[in-house]
Short mmCIF file of C-alpha atoms in Angstrom, two decimals:
data_model
loop_
_atom_site.label_atom_id
_atom_site.label_comp_id
_atom_site.label_asym_id
_atom_site.label_seq_id
_atom_site.Cartn_x
_atom_site.Cartn_y
_atom_site.Cartn_z
CA MET U 1 111.95 63.39 95.20
CA LEU U 2 114.79 64.97 98.04
CA TYR U 3 114.22 61.83 100.00
CA PHE U 4 114.54 59.20 97.26
CA GLN U 5 117.81 60.89 95.86
CA SER U 6 119.26 61.06 99.36
CA ILE U 7 118.53 57.01 99.94
CA ILE U 8 119.98 56.17 96.38
CA SER U 9 123.09 58.23 97.28
CA LEU U 10 123.17 56.46 100.47
CA TYR U 11 123.46 53.05 98.84
CA SER U 12 125.59 54.11 96.14
CA PHE U 13 128.81 52.24 96.04
CA ASP U 14 131.05 54.86 96.57
CA GLU U 15 133.80 54.50 98.95
CA TYR U 16 133.25 58.02 100.02
CA TYR U 17 129.79 57.25 101.49
CA PHE U 18 131.14 54.12 103.32
CA LYS U 19 133.62 56.06 105.05
CA LYS U 20 131.08 58.88 105.97
CA TRP U 21 128.29 56.06 107.17
CA PRO U 22 127.40 57.36 110.38
CA GLU U 23 126.96 60.88 108.85
CA GLN U 24 124.54 59.22 106.36
CA LEU U 25 122.58 57.31 108.50
CA TYR U 26 121.93 60.73 110.68
CA LEU U 27 120.92 62.15 107.76
CA LEU U 28 118.42 59.44 106.54
CA LEU U 29 116.88 59.20 109.68
CA VAL U 30 116.26 62.95 109.75
CA LEU U 31 114.95 62.53 106.03
CA PHE U 32 112.75 59.61 107.24
CA PHE U 33 111.35 61.54 110.29
CA CYS U 34 110.60 64.64 107.72
CA LEU U 35 108.68 62.28 105.22
CA PHE U 36 106.70 60.75 108.05
CA LEU U 37 105.53 63.73 109.51
CA SER U 38 104.56 64.99 106.32
CA ILE U 39 102.55 62.06 105.87
CA ARG U 40 100.88 62.30 109.30
CA LEU U 41 100.16 65.77 108.81
CA TYR U 42 98.44 65.20 105.15
CA LEU U 43 96.61 62.30 106.39
CA LYS U 44 95.35 64.61 109.39
CA THR U 45 94.13 67.37 106.87
CA LYS U 46 93.36 65.86 103.87
CA ASN U 47 89.67 65.56 104.78
CA HIS U 48 90.03 69.53 105.06
CA PRO U 49 92.08 70.29 102.27
CA VAL U 50 90.86 74.26 102.51
CA LEU U 51 93.85 74.74 105.10
CA VAL U 52 96.59 72.03 105.07
CA HIS U 53 99.71 72.71 107.60
CA TRP U 54 102.82 71.48 105.74
CA PRO U 55 106.11 70.90 107.36
CA ILE U 56 108.87 74.12 106.88
CA VAL U 57 106.70 75.92 105.01
CA GLY U 58 103.46 75.87 107.19
CA ILE U 59 100.02 77.11 105.71
CA LEU U 60 102.04 79.16 102.92
CA PRO U 61 101.09 76.96 99.76
CA SER U 62 97.37 77.09 100.92
CA LEU U 63 97.53 80.72 100.90
CA ILE U 64 99.27 80.68 97.43
CA GLN U 65 96.79 78.37 96.13
CA ASN U 66 93.77 80.39 97.51
CA ALA U 67 95.22 84.07 96.68
CA HIS U 68 93.06 84.82 93.74
CA ARG U 69 89.64 83.97 95.99
CA ILE U 70 91.42 85.10 99.23
CA TYR U 71 88.10 86.24 100.82
CA ASP U 72 86.21 83.40 100.01
CA TRP U 73 88.49 81.24 101.39
CA THR U 74 88.29 82.97 104.70
CA VAL U 75 84.80 81.70 104.49
CA ASP U 76 85.74 78.06 103.75
CA ILE U 77 88.09 78.06 106.70
CA SER U 78 85.58 79.57 109.26
CA ASN U 79 82.98 77.28 107.97
CA THR U 80 85.22 73.83 107.93
CA PHE U 81 87.24 74.89 111.55
CA GLY U 82 84.89 77.47 113.25
CA GLY U 83 85.01 81.03 113.78
CA THR U 84 88.65 80.97 115.21
CA ILE U 85 91.92 78.85 114.18
CA ALA U 86 95.69 78.94 114.21
CA GLY U 87 98.10 78.22 111.93
CA ARG U 88 101.41 78.19 111.44
CA GLY U 89 103.50 80.39 108.96
CA PRO U 90 106.75 79.28 106.87
CA VAL U 91 109.70 78.12 109.44
CA PHE U 92 111.92 80.94 108.21
CA ALA U 93 109.29 83.61 108.76
CA GLY U 94 109.19 82.35 112.50
CA LEU U 95 105.35 83.31 112.60
CA ASP U 96 102.14 82.16 114.18
CA ILE U 97 98.89 83.32 112.45
CA LEU U 98 95.43 83.19 114.34
CA HIS U 99 92.03 83.91 112.11
CA THR U 100 89.10 84.96 113.72
CA CYS U 101 85.52 86.12 112.73
CA ASP U 102 83.77 85.24 116.06
CA PRO U 103 82.34 88.58 117.29
CA ARG U 104 83.31 88.01 120.72
CA ASN U 105 86.90 87.67 120.08
CA VAL U 106 86.74 90.42 117.44
CA LYS U 107 85.41 93.01 120.10
CA TYR U 108 88.03 91.75 122.53
CA ILE U 109 90.89 92.30 120.10
CA LEU U 110 89.37 95.60 118.69
CA SER U 111 87.98 97.35 121.79
CA THR U 112 88.10 95.79 124.89
CA ASN U 113 91.78 94.90 125.23
CA SER U 114 93.20 97.03 122.00
CA SER U 115 96.12 97.95 123.96
CA ASN U 116 97.43 94.08 123.63
CA PHE U 117 96.64 94.03 119.93
CA PRO U 118 98.69 97.06 118.08
CA LYS U 119 98.96 96.95 114.48
CA GLY U 120 102.44 96.20 114.93
CA LEU U 121 105.83 97.25 113.12
CA GLY U 122 105.07 94.47 110.39
CA PHE U 123 102.05 96.34 109.33
CA LYS U 124 103.75 99.61 109.05
CA GLU U 125 106.90 98.05 107.21
CA THR U 126 104.10 96.37 104.68
CA PHE U 127 102.01 99.80 104.24
CA ASP U 128 105.07 101.62 104.20
CA ILE U 129 104.06 104.17 101.56
CA PHE U 130 101.24 105.59 103.97
CA GLY U 131 104.25 107.03 105.97
CA GLU U 132 103.37 107.87 109.54
CA GLY U 133 99.73 109.11 109.19
CA LEU U 134 97.17 107.88 111.37
CA PHE U 135 96.37 104.87 109.31
CA ASN U 136 99.90 103.37 109.86
CA SER U 137 100.73 104.89 113.23
CA ASP U 138 100.71 103.09 116.74
CA SER U 139 101.39 104.34 120.22
CA HIS U 140 101.65 107.57 121.42
CA PHE U 141 101.94 109.12 118.40
CA TRP U 142 98.80 107.59 116.94
CA LEU U 143 96.92 108.87 119.95
CA ALA U 144 97.93 112.26 119.47
CA GLN U 145 96.72 112.11 115.84
CA ARG U 146 93.68 110.75 116.72
CA ARG U 147 92.82 113.16 119.02
CA ILE U 148 93.19 116.09 116.19
CA ALA U 149 91.63 114.00 113.53
CA ARG U 150 88.15 113.28 115.76
CA MET U 151 88.42 117.09 116.89
CA THR U 152 88.81 117.88 113.34
CA PHE U 153 85.88 115.52 111.77
CA ASN U 154 83.52 116.35 114.74
CA SER U 155 83.80 120.15 113.87
CA LYS U 156 80.47 121.85 112.29
CA LYS U 157 83.19 123.36 109.76
CA VAL U 158 84.55 120.12 108.49
CA ARG U 159 81.16 118.48 108.46
CA ASN U 160 80.04 121.50 105.96
CA ILE U 161 83.12 121.13 103.90
CA ILE U 162 82.25 117.12 103.46
CA THR U 163 78.71 117.55 102.82
CA ASN U 164 78.89 120.56 100.61
CA MET U 165 81.48 118.91 98.35
CA SER U 166 79.85 115.81 97.94
CA GLN U 167 76.60 117.38 97.08
CA LYS U 168 78.82 119.78 94.68
CA VAL U 169 80.58 116.73 93.00
CA VAL U 170 77.34 114.56 92.67
CA GLN U 171 75.11 117.78 90.96
CA ASP U 172 78.15 119.04 88.45
CA ALA U 173 79.92 115.99 87.72
CA LEU U 174 78.16 112.49 88.73
CA LEU U 175 74.47 113.43 87.44
CA PRO U 176 75.79 115.12 84.11
CA LEU U 177 78.03 112.44 83.24
CA LEU U 178 75.23 109.66 83.86
CA SER U 179 72.86 111.84 81.71
CA HIS U 180 75.09 111.95 78.93
CA VAL U 181 75.79 107.85 78.97
CA ALA U 182 71.84 107.63 79.08
CA LYS U 183 71.36 109.59 76.18
CA GLN U 184 74.00 107.99 74.27
CA SER U 185 72.71 104.55 75.33
CA SER U 186 76.10 103.20 76.11
CA VAL U 187 77.51 100.52 78.17
CA VAL U 188 79.69 101.83 81.26
CA ASP U 189 81.86 100.05 84.02
CA LEU U 190 80.07 101.25 86.82
CA GLU U 191 82.98 100.93 89.31
CA ASP U 192 84.93 103.15 87.08
CA VAL U 193 82.46 105.85 87.23
CA LEU U 194 82.04 105.33 91.30
CA LEU U 195 86.12 105.41 91.44
CA ARG U 196 86.15 108.66 89.40
CA TYR U 197 83.39 110.16 91.94
CA THR U 198 85.10 109.35 95.15
CA PHE U 199 88.27 110.51 93.69
CA ASP U 200 87.16 113.80 92.66
CA THR U 201 85.32 113.99 95.75
CA SER U 202 88.16 113.06 98.42
CA VAL U 203 90.74 115.36 96.70
CA ASN U 204 88.32 118.47 96.88
CA ILE U 205 87.50 117.72 100.48
CA ILE U 206 91.01 116.74 101.69
CA PHE U 207 93.14 119.23 99.27
CA GLY U 208 90.52 121.96 97.69
CA ARG U 209 91.72 120.83 94.29
CA ASN U 210 89.25 119.23 91.72
CA PRO U 211 91.14 116.91 89.49
CA ASN U 212 88.03 116.64 87.05
CA TYR U 213 88.37 112.95 86.70
CA LEU U 214 84.57 112.53 86.46
CA SER U 215 84.37 113.93 83.23
CA THR U 216 82.17 112.88 80.12
CA SER U 217 85.53 112.05 78.45
CA PHE U 218 86.85 109.45 80.93
CA PRO U 219 90.49 111.28 81.08
CA TRP U 220 92.99 109.33 82.25
CA ASN U 221 94.41 110.68 85.51
CA LYS U 222 98.19 109.78 86.45
CA LEU U 223 97.48 109.88 90.31
CA ALA U 224 94.53 108.05 90.27
CA ASN U 225 96.54 105.38 88.20
CA ALA U 226 99.56 105.09 90.59
CA ILE U 227 97.59 105.01 93.73
CA ASP U 228 95.75 101.65 91.83
CA GLU U 229 99.18 100.56 91.36
CA ALA U 230 100.32 101.05 94.79
CA MET U 231 97.45 99.28 96.31
CA GLU U 232 97.83 95.88 93.91
CA ALA U 233 101.58 96.08 95.11
CA VAL U 234 100.91 96.51 98.90
CA PHE U 235 98.46 93.45 98.59
CA TYR U 236 100.98 91.22 97.00
CA ARG U 237 103.23 91.77 100.02
CA HIS U 238 100.47 90.01 102.08
CA ILE U 239 100.67 86.80 99.91
CA VAL U 240 104.50 86.31 99.77
CA PRO U 241 106.83 85.93 102.96
CA SER U 242 107.98 89.19 104.17
CA SER U 243 111.60 88.25 103.88
CA TRP U 244 111.17 88.03 100.35
CA TRP U 245 109.74 91.27 99.39
CA LYS U 246 112.18 92.80 101.58
CA PHE U 247 114.93 91.23 99.99
CA CYS U 248 113.38 92.46 96.49
CA ARG U 249 112.69 95.70 98.02
CA TRP U 250 116.35 96.30 99.40
CA PHE U 251 117.66 95.11 95.82
CA MET U 252 114.73 96.43 93.84
CA ILE U 253 114.33 93.48 91.94
CA GLY U 254 110.95 91.95 90.79
CA SER U 255 108.20 93.93 89.01
CA ASN U 256 105.85 94.33 92.29
CA GLU U 257 108.60 96.41 94.10
CA ARG U 258 109.37 98.21 91.18
CA LYS U 259 105.88 99.19 90.20
CA LEU U 260 105.49 100.19 94.03
CA GLU U 261 108.41 102.46 93.96
CA LYS U 262 107.66 104.49 90.74
CA ALA U 263 104.26 104.37 92.00
CA TRP U 264 104.99 106.11 95.19
CA ARG U 265 107.13 108.64 93.44
CA THR U 266 104.01 109.83 90.98
CA ILE U 267 102.10 110.24 94.27
CA ASP U 268 104.60 112.34 96.08
CA GLN U 269 104.85 114.42 92.71
CA HIS U 270 101.10 114.91 92.72
CA LEU U 271 100.71 115.57 96.57
CA THR U 272 103.68 117.95 97.30
CA PRO U 273 102.32 120.79 94.83
CA TYR U 274 98.99 120.22 96.86
CA ILE U 275 100.23 121.10 100.07
CA THR U 276 102.60 123.90 98.74
CA ALA U 277 99.69 125.42 97.19
CA THR U 278 97.83 125.24 100.03
CA ARG U 279 100.40 126.93 102.59
CA GLU U 280 100.57 129.61 99.66
CA ASP U 281 96.83 130.17 99.70
CA MET U 282 96.79 130.27 103.80
CA ALA U 283 99.47 132.87 103.39
CA THR U 284 97.97 134.98 100.75
CA LYS U 285 94.62 135.05 102.40
CA GLY U 286 95.24 135.21 105.90
CA ILE U 287 95.08 132.58 109.00
CA SER U 288 91.47 134.29 109.85
CA THR U 289 89.86 133.44 106.40
CA GLU U 290 87.61 130.25 106.62
CA GLU U 291 89.09 127.56 105.85
CA SER U 292 87.60 125.40 102.41
CA ASP U 293 89.39 122.16 102.77
CA LEU U 294 90.50 119.64 105.36
CA LEU U 295 94.42 120.24 104.87
CA GLN U 296 93.72 124.23 105.27
CA VAL U 297 91.70 122.94 108.74
CA TYR U 298 94.55 121.20 109.71
CA MET U 299 97.38 124.01 109.05
CA GLY U 300 95.24 126.37 110.61
CA LEU U 301 94.92 124.85 113.85
CA LYS U 302 96.10 126.96 117.00
CA GLU U 303 98.72 125.84 119.00
CA GLY U 304 96.43 125.12 121.88
CA GLU U 305 94.68 122.56 119.52
CA LYS U 306 97.92 120.98 118.85
CA ASP U 307 99.30 118.12 120.62
CA GLU U 308 102.89 118.32 122.18
CA LEU U 309 104.05 115.50 119.90
CA LEU U 310 102.75 116.99 117.08
CA LEU U 311 104.11 120.60 117.37
CA SER U 312 107.22 119.78 115.41
CA LYS U 313 105.26 117.44 113.12
CA MET U 314 102.69 119.94 112.01
CA SER U 315 105.13 122.55 110.31
CA CYS U 316 106.62 119.55 108.16
CA ASP U 317 105.06 118.83 104.81
CA LYS U 318 106.14 115.15 105.09
CA PHE U 319 102.97 114.95 107.99
CA PHE U 320 100.51 116.42 105.94
CA ARG U 321 101.67 114.25 103.04
CA ASP U 322 101.03 111.52 105.03
CA THR U 323 97.76 112.74 106.66
CA GLY U 324 96.50 113.49 103.40
CA PHE U 325 97.23 110.35 101.65
CA SER U 326 95.78 108.42 104.50
CA PHE U 327 92.56 110.24 104.62
CA LEU U 328 92.62 110.03 100.51
CA MET U 329 92.84 106.25 100.36
CA GLY U 330 90.51 105.88 103.71
CA ALA U 331 87.78 107.65 101.47
CA ARG U 332 88.41 106.72 97.84
CA ASP U 333 88.62 103.17 97.08
CA THR U 334 86.43 102.18 100.08
CA THR U 335 83.60 104.21 99.52
CA ALA U 336 83.67 103.29 95.62
CA SER U 337 83.76 99.77 96.87
CA ALA U 338 80.90 99.97 98.96
CA LEU U 339 78.66 101.73 96.29
CA VAL U 340 79.55 99.26 93.57
CA TRP U 341 78.32 96.25 95.29
CA PHE U 342 75.48 98.18 96.60
CA PHE U 343 74.27 98.85 93.17
CA TRP U 344 74.67 95.17 92.05
CA LEU U 345 72.92 94.16 95.35
CA LEU U 346 69.91 96.03 94.40
CA SER U 347 69.87 94.51 90.76
CA LYS U 348 69.76 91.19 92.38
CA ASN U 349 67.12 92.61 94.98
CA PRO U 350 64.45 95.00 93.02
CA CYS U 351 62.22 94.85 96.12
CA VAL U 352 65.01 96.76 98.03
CA GLU U 353 65.26 99.20 95.46
CA ALA U 354 61.32 99.85 95.48
CA LYS U 355 61.42 100.57 98.95
CA ILE U 356 64.38 102.78 98.93
CA LEU U 357 62.64 104.75 96.10
CA GLU U 358 59.36 105.15 97.91
CA GLU U 359 61.47 106.80 100.90
CA LEU U 360 62.79 109.27 98.39
CA LYS U 361 59.73 109.83 96.52
CA LEU U 362 58.29 111.29 100.23
CA VAL U 363 61.62 113.07 100.93
CA PHE U 364 61.19 114.86 97.46
CA LEU U 365 57.49 115.44 97.77
CA LYS U 366 58.07 116.79 101.54
CA ASN U 367 60.43 119.34 99.57
CA THR U 368 58.24 120.44 97.18
CA LYS U 369 55.44 121.19 99.89
CA GLY U 370 52.80 118.50 97.88
CA GLU U 371 53.35 120.54 94.40
CA ASN U 372 52.67 118.44 91.44
CA CYS U 373 56.25 117.97 89.69
CA SER U 374 55.49 114.95 87.93
CA SER U 375 54.88 116.34 84.55
CA HIS U 376 57.84 118.71 84.95
CA LEU U 377 60.64 115.68 85.98
CA LYS U 378 59.55 114.22 82.82
CA THR U 379 59.87 116.84 80.45
CA LYS U 380 62.93 118.50 81.97
CA ARG U 381 65.47 116.01 83.37
CA LEU U 382 68.33 118.77 84.18
CA PRO U 383 68.98 119.82 86.31
CA CYS U 384 68.58 116.53 88.28
CA THR U 385 67.19 116.30 91.92
CA VAL U 386 70.14 116.08 94.46
CA PHE U 387 69.39 115.36 98.34
CA ASP U 388 70.91 117.48 101.16
CA ALA U 389 72.32 116.62 104.48
CA ASP U 390 68.65 117.35 105.79
CA ASP U 391 67.23 114.92 103.42
CA GLN U 392 70.02 112.18 103.95
CA THR U 393 69.13 112.13 107.59
CA GLY U 394 65.77 111.11 107.13
CA LEU U 395 66.70 108.37 104.63
CA VAL U 396 66.86 105.26 107.20
CA TYR U 397 65.91 102.51 104.85
CA LEU U 398 68.94 103.80 102.63
CA HIS U 399 71.19 103.92 105.47
CA ALA U 400 69.95 100.30 106.71
CA ALA U 401 70.58 98.84 102.89
CA LEU U 402 74.17 100.68 102.92
CA CYS U 403 74.75 98.75 106.31
CA GLU U 404 73.51 95.37 104.84
CA CYS U 405 75.87 95.99 101.94
CA LEU U 406 78.59 96.71 104.32
CA ARG U 407 78.10 93.48 106.19
CA LEU U 408 78.48 91.41 102.77
CA TYR U 409 81.02 93.39 101.15
CA PRO U 410 83.15 95.02 103.80
CA PRO U 411 85.27 97.59 101.78
CA ALA U 412 88.23 96.57 103.84
CA PRO U 413 87.64 92.42 104.38
CA LEU U 414 90.87 91.62 106.28
CA ASN U 415 92.01 93.37 109.27
CA ARG U 416 95.15 92.58 110.92
CA ARG U 417 96.83 92.85 114.19
CA ASN U 418 99.94 91.61 116.31
CA ALA U 419 99.53 90.19 119.84
CA VAL U 420 101.92 92.17 122.30
CA LYS U 421 101.53 89.35 125.22
CA ASP U 422 100.16 86.35 125.43
CA ASP U 423 96.26 86.10 126.04
CA VAL U 424 93.34 84.26 125.85
CA LEU U 425 90.38 85.25 123.76
CA PRO U 426 86.55 85.08 124.88
CA ASP U 427 86.08 81.82 122.92
CA GLY U 428 88.79 80.30 125.26
CA THR U 429 91.31 80.33 122.43
CA VAL U 430 95.11 81.37 123.19
CA VAL U 431 96.93 84.08 121.73
CA LYS U 432 100.80 84.01 122.09
CA SER U 433 102.90 86.92 121.90
CA GLY U 434 103.91 87.92 118.57
CA MET U 435 101.04 86.59 116.86
CA LEU U 436 99.53 87.84 113.63
CA ILE U 437 95.95 87.91 113.95
CA ILE U 438 93.65 87.83 110.89
CA ILE U 439 90.06 89.31 111.52
CA SER U 440 87.84 88.63 108.61
CA SER U 441 84.74 90.90 108.53
CA TYR U 442 83.91 89.32 105.24
CA ALA U 443 83.76 85.87 106.58
CA MET U 444 81.69 87.14 109.75
CA GLY U 445 79.09 88.44 107.29
CA ARG U 446 78.54 85.10 105.84
CA MET U 447 78.42 83.14 109.41
CA GLU U 448 74.69 81.59 109.91
CA TRP U 449 75.93 81.37 113.65
CA VAL U 450 76.13 84.90 113.65
CA TRP U 451 73.34 86.23 111.59
CA GLY U 452 71.08 83.61 110.96
CA LYS U 453 70.07 81.16 108.27
CA ASP U 454 69.43 84.11 106.31
CA CYS U 455 72.86 85.31 106.58
CA LEU U 456 73.57 85.32 102.67
CA GLU U 457 70.50 87.25 101.95
CA PHE U 458 70.25 91.09 101.09
CA LYS U 459 67.76 92.40 103.88
CA PRO U 460 68.41 95.91 105.08
CA GLU U 461 65.48 95.35 107.74
CA ARG U 462 67.80 93.24 109.89
CA TRP U 463 69.35 96.54 110.69
CA MET U 464 66.14 98.25 111.59
CA ASP U 465 63.45 98.05 114.84
CA GLU U 466 60.02 97.51 114.90
CA ASP U 467 59.64 101.45 114.65
CA GLY U 468 61.22 101.78 111.44
CA LYS U 469 64.40 103.21 113.23
CA LEU U 470 68.22 102.18 112.86
CA ASN U 471 68.63 98.98 115.41
CA HIS U 472 71.62 100.12 117.59
CA GLU U 473 72.18 96.49 118.69
CA ALA U 474 72.35 95.43 115.43
CA MET U 475 74.73 98.47 114.65
CA SER U 476 77.09 97.06 117.17
CA LYS U 477 77.84 94.03 115.06
CA LEU U 478 78.95 96.41 111.96
CA ILE U 479 82.73 96.18 111.82
CA SER U 480 83.27 97.77 108.65
CA PHE U 481 84.63 100.86 110.02
CA SER U 482 86.46 98.49 112.39
CA GLN U 483 85.65 98.93 116.05
CA GLY U 484 86.91 100.52 120.04
CA PRO U 485 89.79 103.22 119.99
CA ARG U 486 90.57 102.62 116.25
CA ILE U 487 86.94 103.06 114.57
CA CYS U 488 87.52 105.16 111.30
CA VAL U 489 87.15 108.77 112.31
CA GLY U 490 86.06 108.81 108.54
CA LYS U 491 82.84 106.91 108.94
CA ASP U 492 80.12 109.66 108.78
CA MET U 493 82.40 111.22 105.86
CA GLY U 494 81.70 107.61 104.03
CA PHE U 495 78.41 107.76 104.67
CA VAL U 496 77.47 111.20 103.18
CA MET U 497 79.68 110.45 100.29
CA MET U 498 77.60 107.09 99.53
CA LYS U 499 74.32 108.59 100.58
CA ALA U 500 74.93 111.79 98.31
CA ALA U 501 75.54 109.55 95.37
CA ALA U 502 73.28 106.64 96.06
CA SER U 503 70.14 109.07 96.54
CA ALA U 504 70.75 110.94 93.34
CA MET U 505 71.38 108.07 91.12
CA LEU U 506 68.49 105.99 92.24
CA PHE U 507 65.81 108.91 91.95
CA ASN U 508 67.31 110.10 88.77
CA PHE U 509 68.67 107.19 86.73
CA HIS U 510 67.78 103.18 86.66
CA VAL U 511 70.89 101.36 86.54
CA GLU U 512 70.57 98.29 84.64
CA VAL U 513 73.27 95.52 85.25
CA LEU U 514 74.24 93.69 82.15
CA GLU U 515 73.57 89.92 82.34
CA GLY U 516 76.07 87.19 81.66
CA GLN U 517 78.84 88.94 83.95
CA ASN U 518 81.52 86.88 85.96
CA ILE U 519 80.75 88.91 89.21
CA GLN U 520 83.55 88.29 91.95
CA PRO U 521 85.53 90.15 94.58
CA LYS U 522 88.92 91.31 93.25
CA PRO U 523 91.83 90.28 95.48
CA SER U 524 93.15 93.60 96.60
CA ILE U 525 93.29 95.68 99.71
CA THR U 526 89.94 96.92 99.23
CA ILE U 527 87.25 94.63 98.16
CA GLY U 528 86.69 95.80 94.35
CA MET U 529 84.86 93.49 91.50
CA LYS U 530 87.60 91.64 89.76
CA ASN U 531 85.74 92.44 86.06
CA GLY U 532 84.28 95.90 86.76
CA LEU U 533 80.29 96.02 86.46
CA MET U 534 78.90 96.80 83.26
CA VAL U 535 75.72 98.75 83.11
CA ARG U 536 73.46 100.62 81.47
CA ILE U 537 72.13 103.67 82.33
CA LYS U 538 68.40 105.18 81.93
CA GLU U 539 66.96 108.09 82.95
CA ARG U 540 63.87 107.37 85.29
CA GLU U 541 60.45 107.94 85.09
CA LEU U 542 59.02 108.61 88.45
CA ILE U 543 55.16 108.18 89.13
CA LEU U 544 54.38 111.08 91.95
#
């Protein structure tokens, strides 16, 4: 319409326009050129409507149009254009974008030449609610935090805290709640239950406090709700131009930034007392007392174990707030996301569920030394059976099934990086300095040329070798926890929490997914379910 209005005004019999004829002619040529360029670009991309490069606004209209199905859109892009494609963002954003799901490029970006592809300033601004924690840092400060985090998570002390607390929450809260639901024969949202499980477990592990969110009364929790609100707002920042949400943040206008600001205050109001209470506990009990949570381990680090860059930071409550929040977000939403998709996939593949049950039965019989416990289990359901850390080590098929779930539904489906210098990726794609790199692990898991013709099938066997052990070559393609120097330090913690819940739930209960549900990914930072997962819980009658 702008083009035609300009043309009409040009030919109006107004003396002003006759006097300005040279300027109007120049404007007319510019408008015709823009119109010609738009038509040319449209004709070039009309056969690929999944991604259209428009003048001025670039791929922004396509992004907004597909925001509700953002992950499947990356699959469409990859199937249409190949594993890697470059695009242009809006002119006013001054940003070139590169999307890839090619394993060769991913390994190069995240591992081989990771120093050229940091998260960047834009990432830190977008995820500003994480502060300066491990998740949000780069350069030397990230490296210093990384050293301490790896040392901490690899210690026997912390591994025991994680395994013991996961088993305790499963035994004392998760299984009793499911037993209650089963006796009531009621329908429950499994995603909500699992989010409550991971929330209670994570807060217990990190801060040594039990929120009791996983209760038969299904209580409302202000902190958990604030985290949900904050993550929705952060996801929205990825859809609109950064200049717009920064403008809204500066003037505190628009519901999204106001919602984030309110959620941020609520989160800090809850985490600050946790940190204060931990300091008081350590001061009362003494530094020699055995630490019972992750925050106490951090606060109790000796001077020789701290990095020089962190000496001043580690006496600051803000550092512990940022660190604790990063760990909480790394454990809560991601683990719950993986578990809910896992149980949905099992409902579609009963043969896989049967194999996992057989594996669990063998471990159970081994623990009971061949005693006949079948009748006991049928007559007395509580206390339910929980598998400990040693048991989980032998659950190879369960581990493979979880890996297969993470391949198809990675909790963090998109990973972003920024190119510092010009570079060339292994597939020959040229990367320009300042380019935004989007890695889609969700699309990678659905590429036939990566996984074969059965790429959309749920097959745990692809992660195992002929001897029934985990296939380390296949495991190298699992990027759900990232790769290279920034691989998730809480990877083992995630598997412990998943296995503790999955093994106990499967052995003691049958999860029946209600038919007729519209199951699709929720557009968010982590790939939850848009409408939840409604299920019925039934006590399982095991034949041993």
